[in-house]
CSV table of C-alpha atoms and ligand atoms in Angstrom, one decimal:
chain,number,residue,atom,x,y,z
A,1177,MET,CA,14.7,-20.6,-10.7
A,1178,THR,CA,16.3,-21.3,-7.3
A,1179,ARG,CA,13.9,-21.3,-4.5
A,1180,VAL,CA,15.1,-20.3,-1.1
A,1181,ALA,CA,13.9,-22.0,2.0
A,1182,PRO,CA,12.6,-19.4,4.4
A,1183,LYS,CA,13.0,-19.4,8.2
A,1184,GLY,CA,10.6,-22.0,9.6
A,1185,GLY,CA,11.0,-24.4,6.7
A,1186,GLY,CA,8.9,-24.8,3.5
A,1187,MET,CA,9.5,-23.5,0.1
A,1188,SER,CA,9.5,-19.8,-0.7
A,1189,ASP,CA,7.0,-18.3,-3.1
A,1190,ARG,CA,7.9,-16.2,-6.1
A,1191,TRP,CA,6.2,-12.8,-5.9
A,1192,VAL,CA,5.6,-10.1,-8.4
A,1193,VAL,CA,4.9,-6.6,-7.0
A,1194,VAL,CA,3.7,-4.0,-9.5
A,1195,GLY,CA,4.4,-0.4,-8.6
A,1196,ALA,CA,7.4,0.6,-6.5
A,1197,GLY,CA,5.9,3.6,-4.7
A,1198,THR,CA,5.4,3.9,-1.0
A,1199,MET,CA,3.5,0.6,-0.7
A,1200,GLY,CA,5.1,-1.5,-3.4
A,1201,LEU,CA,8.5,-1.1,-2.0
A,1202,GLY,CA,7.3,-1.9,1.5
A,1203,ILE,CA,5.6,-5.1,0.2
A,1204,ALA,CA,8.7,-6.1,-1.7
A,1205,TYR,CA,10.8,-5.5,1.4
A,1206,VAL,CA,8.6,-7.7,3.7
A,1207,ALA,CA,8.2,-10.4,1.1
A,1208,ALA,CA,12.0,-10.7,0.5
A,1209,GLY,CA,12.4,-10.7,4.3
A,1210,ALA,CA,10.2,-13.7,4.5
A,1211,GLY,CA,12.4,-15.5,2.0
A,1212,HIS,CA,10.4,-15.0,-1.2
A,1213,ASP,CA,11.9,-14.0,-4.5
A,1214,VAL,CA,10.4,-10.7,-5.7
A,1215,ASP,CA,10.2,-9.1,-9.1
A,1216,LEU,CA,9.4,-5.4,-8.4
A,1217,VAL,CA,7.9,-3.7,-11.5
A,1218,GLU,CA,8.1,0.1,-11.8
A,1219,VAL,CA,7.3,1.9,-15.1
A,1220,ASP,CA,8.8,5.2,-14.0
A,1221,GLN,CA,12.6,4.9,-14.4
A,1222,THR,CA,13.4,7.6,-11.8
A,1223,ARG,CA,10.9,6.1,-9.3
A,1224,GLY,CA,12.4,2.7,-9.9
A,1225,GLN,CA,15.9,4.0,-9.1
A,1226,VAL,CA,14.6,5.8,-6.0
A,1227,ALA,CA,12.9,2.6,-4.8
A,1228,ALA,CA,16.1,0.5,-5.3
A,1229,VAL,CA,18.1,3.1,-3.2
A,1230,ARG,CA,15.4,3.2,-0.5
A,1231,LEU,CA,15.3,-0.6,-0.2
A,1232,GLY,CA,19.1,-0.6,0.2
A,1233,GLU,CA,18.7,2.0,3.0
A,1234,LEU,CA,16.1,0.0,4.7
A,1235,TRP,CA,18.3,-3.1,4.8
A,1236,ASP,CA,21.3,-1.0,6.0
A,1237,ARG,CA,19.1,0.4,8.8
A,1238,ALA,CA,18.0,-3.1,9.8
A,1239,VAL,CA,21.6,-4.1,10.1
A,1240,GLY,CA,22.5,-0.9,11.9
A,1241,ARG,CA,19.8,-1.6,14.5
A,1242,GLY,CA,20.8,-5.2,15.0
A,1243,ARG,CA,17.6,-6.6,13.5
A,1244,LEU,CA,19.4,-8.4,10.7
A,1245,THR,CA,23.0,-9.6,10.2
A,1246,ALA,CA,24.8,-8.2,7.2
A,1247,GLU,CA,24.5,-11.7,5.6
A,1248,GLN,CA,20.8,-11.8,6.1
A,1249,ALA,CA,20.4,-8.3,4.6
A,1250,ASP,CA,22.5,-9.3,1.6
A,1251,ALA,CA,20.4,-12.4,1.1
A,1252,ASN,CA,17.2,-10.3,1.2
A,1253,ARG,CA,18.7,-7.7,-1.1
A,1254,SER,CA,19.6,-10.4,-3.7
A,1255,ARG,CA,16.0,-11.7,-3.7
A,1256,VAL,CA,14.5,-8.4,-5.2
A,1257,THR,CA,14.9,-7.8,-8.9
A,1258,MET,CA,13.8,-4.4,-10.3
A,1259,ARG,CA,11.9,-4.6,-13.6
A,1260,ALA,CA,10.7,-1.9,-15.9
A,1261,THR,CA,7.7,-3.8,-17.3
A,1262,LEU,CA,5.7,-7.0,-16.7
A,1263,ASP,CA,7.0,-8.3,-20.0
A,1264,GLU,CA,10.4,-8.9,-18.2
A,1265,VAL,CA,8.8,-11.1,-15.6
A,1266,SER,CA,8.8,-14.9,-16.2
A,1267,ALA,CA,5.5,-16.7,-16.1
A,1268,GLY,CA,4.1,-18.8,-13.2
A,1269,PRO,CA,4.6,-16.7,-10.1
A,1270,ASP,CA,2.9,-17.7,-6.9
A,1271,VAL,CA,1.6,-14.3,-5.9
A,1272,VAL,CA,1.1,-11.0,-7.9
A,1273,VAL,CA,0.2,-7.9,-5.9
A,1274,GLU,CA,-0.5,-4.7,-7.7
A,1275,ALA,CA,0.3,-1.4,-5.8
A,1276,VAL,CA,-0.2,1.2,-8.6
A,1277,PRO,CA,-2.1,4.4,-7.9
A,1278,GLU,CA,-5.7,4.2,-6.7
A,1279,ARG,CA,-7.5,4.5,-10.0
A,1280,ALA,CA,-9.8,1.7,-11.1
A,1281,ASP,CA,-9.1,1.9,-14.9
A,1282,LEU,CA,-5.3,1.7,-14.3
A,1283,LYS,CA,-5.6,-1.1,-11.8
A,1284,ARG,CA,-7.9,-3.1,-14.1
A,1285,ARG,CA,-5.4,-2.7,-16.9
A,1286,VAL,CA,-2.5,-3.8,-14.8
A,1287,LEU,CA,-4.4,-6.7,-13.3
A,1288,ARG,CA,-5.5,-8.1,-16.7
A,1289,GLU,CA,-1.9,-7.9,-17.9
A,1290,ALA,CA,-0.5,-9.5,-14.7
A,1291,GLU,CA,-3.1,-12.3,-14.9
A,1292,THR,CA,-1.5,-13.5,-18.2
A,1293,LEU,CA,1.5,-14.6,-16.1
A,1294,GLY,CA,-0.7,-17.2,-14.5
A,1295,PRO,CA,-0.2,-16.5,-10.8
A,1296,VAL,CA,-1.7,-18.8,-8.2
A,1297,LEU,CA,-3.0,-15.7,-6.3
A,1298,LEU,CA,-3.7,-12.3,-7.9
A,1299,ALA,CA,-4.1,-9.4,-5.5
A,1300,SER,CA,-4.8,-5.7,-5.3
A,1301,ASN,CA,-3.4,-3.5,-2.6
A,1302,THR,CA,-6.3,-1.1,-3.2
A,1303,SER,CA,-7.4,1.0,-0.2
A,1304,SER,CA,-11.0,1.6,-1.3
A,1305,ILE,CA,-12.0,0.2,-4.7
A,1306,SER,CA,-14.3,-2.8,-4.7
A,1307,ILE,CA,-12.8,-6.1,-5.6
A,1308,ALA,CA,-15.8,-6.9,-7.8
A,1309,GLU,CA,-15.1,-3.7,-9.9
A,1310,LEU,CA,-11.5,-4.6,-10.3
A,1311,ALA,CA,-12.3,-8.2,-11.2
A,1312,GLU,CA,-14.2,-7.1,-14.3
A,1313,GLY,CA,-12.4,-8.6,-17.4
A,1314,LEU,CA,-10.4,-11.1,-15.4
A,1315,ASN,CA,-10.4,-14.7,-16.7
A,1316,ARG,CA,-9.8,-16.2,-13.2
A,1317,PRO,CA,-11.6,-13.9,-10.7
A,1318,GLU,CA,-11.7,-16.9,-8.3
A,1319,ALA,CA,-8.0,-16.4,-7.7
A,1320,PHE,CA,-8.3,-12.6,-7.2
A,1321,LEU,CA,-8.7,-10.8,-3.9
A,1322,GLY,CA,-7.6,-7.7,-2.0
A,1323,LEU,CA,-4.5,-7.8,0.1
A,1324,HIS,CA,-4.6,-4.4,1.8
A,1325,PHE,CA,-1.2,-3.8,3.5
A,1326,PHE,CA,-0.6,-0.8,5.7
A,1327,ASN,CA,2.0,1.9,5.7
A,1328,PRO,CA,4.9,1.4,6.6
A,1329,VAL,CA,4.4,-2.2,5.6
A,1330,TRP,CA,7.4,-3.6,7.7
A,1331,ALA,CA,6.0,-2.0,10.9
A,1332,MET,CA,2.2,-2.6,10.5
A,1333,ALA,CA,0.8,-5.9,11.6
A,1334,LEU,CA,-2.5,-5.7,9.9
A,1335,LEU,CA,-3.3,-7.3,6.5
A,1336,GLU,CA,-6.9,-6.8,5.4
A,1337,VAL,CA,-7.9,-9.7,3.1
A,1338,VAL,CA,-10.8,-8.5,0.9
A,1339,VAL,CA,-13.0,-11.3,-0.5
A,1340,GLY,CA,-14.7,-10.5,-3.8
A,1341,PRO,CA,-17.9,-12.2,-5.0
A,1342,ALA,CA,-16.0,-14.7,-7.1
A,1343,THR,CA,-13.0,-15.3,-4.8
A,1344,THR,CA,-12.9,-19.0,-3.7
A,1345,SER,CA,-12.4,-20.1,-0.1
A,1346,GLN,CA,-9.1,-21.7,-1.3
A,1347,SER,CA,-7.8,-18.3,-2.4
A,1348,VAL,CA,-8.9,-16.8,1.0
A,1349,ASP,CA,-7.1,-19.6,2.9
A,1350,ALA,CA,-4.0,-19.1,0.7
A,1351,ALA,CA,-4.1,-15.4,1.6
A,1352,VAL,CA,-4.4,-16.0,5.3
A,1353,ALA,CA,-1.5,-18.5,5.2
A,1354,LEU,CA,0.6,-16.0,3.2
A,1355,ALA,CA,-0.1,-13.3,5.9
A,1356,GLY,CA,1.2,-15.7,8.5
A,1357,ARG,CA,4.4,-16.3,6.6
A,1358,LEU,CA,4.9,-12.5,6.3
A,1359,GLY,CA,4.3,-12.1,10.1
A,1360,LYS,CA,1.1,-10.2,9.5
A,1361,ASP,CA,-2.2,-10.6,11.4
A,1362,PRO,CA,-5.1,-10.8,8.9
A,1363,VAL,CA,-8.7,-9.7,9.0
A,1364,VAL,CA,-11.0,-11.2,6.4
A,1365,VAL,CA,-13.6,-8.6,5.2
A,1366,ARG,CA,-16.5,-8.5,2.7
A,1367,ASP,CA,-16.0,-6.5,-0.5
A,1368,MET,CA,-17.5,-3.1,0.1
A,1369,PRO,CA,-15.7,0.1,-1.0
A,1370,GLY,CA,-13.3,1.3,1.7
A,1371,PHE,CA,-13.5,-2.2,3.4
A,1372,ALA,CA,-13.2,-2.1,7.2
A,1373,THR,CA,-10.2,0.3,7.5
A,1374,SER,CA,-10.2,3.0,4.9
A,1375,ARG,CA,-13.9,3.7,5.3
A,1376,LEU,CA,-13.4,4.7,9.0
A,1377,GLY,CA,-9.9,6.1,8.7
A,1378,VAL,CA,-10.6,8.3,5.7
A,1379,THR,CA,-13.7,9.7,7.5
A,1380,LEU,CA,-11.5,10.9,10.3
A,1381,GLY,CA,-8.8,12.3,8.0
A,1382,LEU,CA,-11.3,14.2,5.8
A,1383,GLU,CA,-13.0,15.8,8.9
A,1384,ALA,CA,-9.6,16.8,10.3
A,1385,ILE,CA,-8.8,18.6,7.0
A,1386,ARG,CA,-12.2,20.4,7.1
A,1387,MET,CA,-11.2,21.4,10.7
A,1388,VAL,CA,-7.9,22.9,9.4
A,1389,ALA,CA,-9.9,24.8,6.8
A,1390,ASP,CA,-12.3,26.0,9.5
A,1391,GLU,CA,-9.3,27.1,11.6
A,1392,VAL,CA,-10.5,25.1,14.6
A,1393,ALA,CA,-6.9,24.6,15.6
A,1394,GLU,CA,-3.4,24.2,14.2
A,1395,PRO,CA,-2.8,20.8,12.5
A,1396,ALA,CA,-0.4,19.8,15.3
A,1397,ASP,CA,-3.0,20.6,17.9
A,1398,ILE,CA,-5.8,18.7,16.0
A,1399,ASP,CA,-3.4,15.7,15.9
A,1400,LYS,CA,-2.4,16.1,19.5
A,1401,ALA,CA,-6.1,16.1,20.6
A,1402,MET,CA,-6.6,12.7,19.0
A,1403,VAL,CA,-3.3,11.2,20.3
A,1404,LEU,CA,-3.8,12.4,23.9
A,1405,GLY,CA,-7.6,12.4,24.0
A,1406,TYR,CA,-8.4,9.3,22.1
A,1407,ARG,CA,-5.1,7.4,22.4
A,1408,HIS,CA,-4.5,7.2,18.6
A,1409,PRO,CA,-0.9,6.4,18.0
A,1410,ILE,CA,-0.7,9.2,15.4
A,1411,GLY,CA,-3.0,12.1,14.5
A,1412,PRO,CA,-5.2,12.0,11.4
A,1413,LEU,CA,-3.3,14.9,9.6
A,1414,GLU,CA,0.2,13.4,10.2
A,1415,LEU,CA,-1.2,10.1,9.0
A,1416,THR,CA,-2.5,11.8,5.9
A,1417,ASP,CA,1.0,13.2,5.3
A,1418,LEU,CA,2.4,9.7,5.6
A,1419,VAL,CA,-0.2,8.1,3.3
A,1420,GLY,CA,0.2,10.8,0.7
A,1421,LEU,CA,-2.4,13.6,0.1
A,1422,ASP,CA,-2.8,12.4,-3.5
A,1423,VAL,CA,-3.5,8.9,-2.4
A,1424,ARG,CA,-6.1,10.1,0.1
A,1425,LEU,CA,-7.7,12.3,-2.5
A,1426,ASP,CA,-8.1,9.3,-4.9
A,1427,ILE,CA,-9.6,7.2,-2.0
A,1428,ALA,CA,-12.0,10.0,-1.1
A,1429,ARG,CA,-13.2,10.2,-4.7
A,1430,THR,CA,-13.7,6.5,-4.8
A,1431,LEU,CA,-15.7,6.5,-1.6
A,1432,GLU,CA,-17.7,9.6,-2.7
A,1433,ALA,CA,-18.7,7.7,-5.8
A,1434,ALA,CA,-19.8,4.8,-3.7
A,1435,TYR,CA,-21.4,6.4,-0.6
A,1436,GLY,CA,-22.1,10.0,-1.7
A,1437,GLN,CA,-21.5,13.5,-0.4
A,1438,ARG,CA,-20.1,12.5,3.0
A,1439,PHE,CA,-16.8,11.4,1.4
A,1440,ALA,CA,-16.6,14.5,-0.9
A,1441,PRO,CA,-12.9,15.6,-0.7
A,1442,PRO,CA,-12.6,19.0,1.2
A,1443,PRO,CA,-11.5,21.8,-1.2
A,1444,LEU,CA,-8.3,22.3,1.0
A,1445,LEU,CA,-7.2,18.7,0.1
A,1446,VAL,CA,-7.8,19.3,-3.6
A,1447,GLU,CA,-5.9,22.6,-3.5
A,1448,MET,CA,-2.9,21.1,-1.6
A,1449,VAL,CA,-2.6,18.2,-4.1
A,1450,ALA,CA,-2.8,20.6,-7.0
A,1451,ALA,CA,0.0,22.6,-5.4
A,1452,GLY,CA,2.2,19.5,-5.2
A,1453,HIS,CA,1.9,19.3,-1.4
A,1454,LEU,CA,1.6,15.6,-1.1
A,1455,GLY,CA,2.9,15.1,2.4
A,1456,LYS,CA,6.1,13.3,3.5
A,1457,LYS,CA,7.0,12.1,0.0
A,1458,SER,CA,7.0,15.7,-1.4
A,1459,GLY,CA,8.5,17.4,1.7
A,1460,GLN,CA,5.3,19.4,2.4
A,1461,GLY,CA,1.9,18.5,3.6
A,1462,PHE,CA,0.2,19.5,6.8
A,1463,TYR,CA,3.7,19.4,8.2
A,1464,ARG,CA,7.1,20.1,6.6
A,1465,TRP,CA,9.4,17.0,6.1
A,1466,GLN,CA,13.1,17.0,5.7
A,1467,ASN,CA,14.9,13.7,4.7
A,1468,GLY,CA,11.8,11.8,5.7
A,1469,VAL,CA,11.6,13.3,9.2
A,1470,LYS,CA,8.9,15.8,10.4
A,1471,ALA,CA,10.5,19.2,10.7
B,1202,LIG,P1,2.6,5.7,-5.0
B,1202,LIG,O1,2.1,6.8,-5.9
B,1202,LIG,O2,3.6,6.0,-4.0
B,1202,LIG,O3,3.2,4.5,-5.9
B,1202,LIG,C1,2.5,4.0,-7.1
B,1202,LIG,C2,3.6,3.6,-8.0
B,1202,LIG,O4,3.1,2.8,-9.1
B,1202,LIG,C3,4.4,4.8,-8.7
B,1202,LIG,O5,5.7,4.6,-8.4
B,1202,LIG,C4,4.0,4.6,-10.2
B,1202,LIG,O6,5.1,5.1,-11.0
B,1202,LIG,C5,3.8,3.2,-10.3
B,1202,LIG,N1,3.0,2.7,-11.5
B,1202,LIG,C6,2.0,3.4,-12.1
B,1202,LIG,N2,1.6,2.6,-13.1
B,1202,LIG,C7,2.3,1.5,-13.2
B,1202,LIG,C8,2.4,0.4,-14.1
B,1202,LIG,N3,1.5,0.3,-15.1
B,1202,LIG,N4,3.3,-0.6,-13.8
B,1202,LIG,C9,4.2,-0.4,-12.8
B,1202,LIG,N5,4.2,0.6,-12.0
B,1202,LIG,C10,3.3,1.6,-12.1
B,1202,LIG,O7,1.3,5.0,-4.4
B,1202,LIG,P2,1.2,4.2,-3.0
B,1202,LIG,O8,1.0,5.1,-1.9
B,1202,LIG,O9,2.3,3.2,-3.0
B,1202,LIG,O10,-0.2,3.5,-3.2
B,1202,LIG,C11,-0.4,2.4,-4.1
B,1202,LIG,C12,-1.7,1.6,-3.8
B,1202,LIG,O11,-1.6,1.2,-2.4
B,1202,LIG,C13,-2.9,2.5,-4.0
B,1202,LIG,O12,-3.9,1.6,-4.4
B,1202,LIG,C14,-3.2,3.0,-2.6
B,1202,LIG,O13,-4.5,3.3,-2.3
B,1202,LIG,C15,-2.8,1.7,-1.8
B,1202,LIG,N6,-2.4,2.0,-0.4
B,1202,LIG,C16,-1.7,3.1,0.0
B,1202,LIG,C17,-1.3,3.3,1.3
B,1202,LIG,C18,-0.5,4.4,1.7
B,1202,LIG,O14,-0.3,4.7,2.9
B,1202,LIG,N7,0.2,5.2,0.8
B,1202,LIG,C19,-1.7,2.3,2.3
B,1202,LIG,C20,-2.4,1.2,1.9
B,1202,LIG,C21,-2.8,1.0,0.6
């Protein structure tokens, strides 16, 4: 395999990203932009095609905005290879990150399979599930940790590095170094469900949804109150639309199991997910979205 020297010198790593949804494609985009070769694995053929198109649009946009030359965009594009299964990926990658839906059983299955490739670092992009729980059944839990990226991955500086009970300090150091190469600013946190970010962020989001149900104000006004009154860059309901209501529901259920009733998902959230109102990705959430833009 040809390794590409990234900007700033040094050899690039070979990455495998599992799941090409909102997060997986963002992680693949950023990793390729840092000079790494990426296998992006997506089981759902349609979603895989959508992800490939979306990645192309992101690079075209970067060129259009003068952030990349056409040559740089082409080089990044050529570093990402779409795969339908992990069987198609060659062994010995440096980093594997899973970004499949927030369900512990699914993630454990994917992680066990990915571990057989023998990566130096094995990571989960989970927003809320404990690393200890996901490490069950792994042969090398010392190489496993959480790499919690934020959405959109290319715009958000934070990388939450979640240290499991078996994670070695070498793995943590490797994760912090990797964050630097991606241009991310890491925080290292202890393994507790919801970590530092989701536990606080989801609290706000769930309460905002209860306020919509209580008809305290229109969603736009609840968001405006937090933006203008508390200087949040974006309101909790719009953020829920960006994250995906289904994703937030899964996280709430994980946190409810860990911390009890205070994270119980509001009935309105459950109803909206059942109706297919998933936020930006479905075109309807607390706002209407057209071509990825809030209507
Ligand atoms: P998503 O539903 O957009 O994407 C998940 C993708 O994984 C789907 O395309 C699905 O087809 C694919 N998939 C499922 N099983 C697979 C398998 N076995 N192999 C390969 N692909 C498979 O979800 P998302 O929003 O990208 O979230 C992914 C993870 O990232 C979750 O753990 C979530 O909690 C976390 N996360 C999400 C956000 C966010 O804002 N959406 C932010 C931070 C972390």
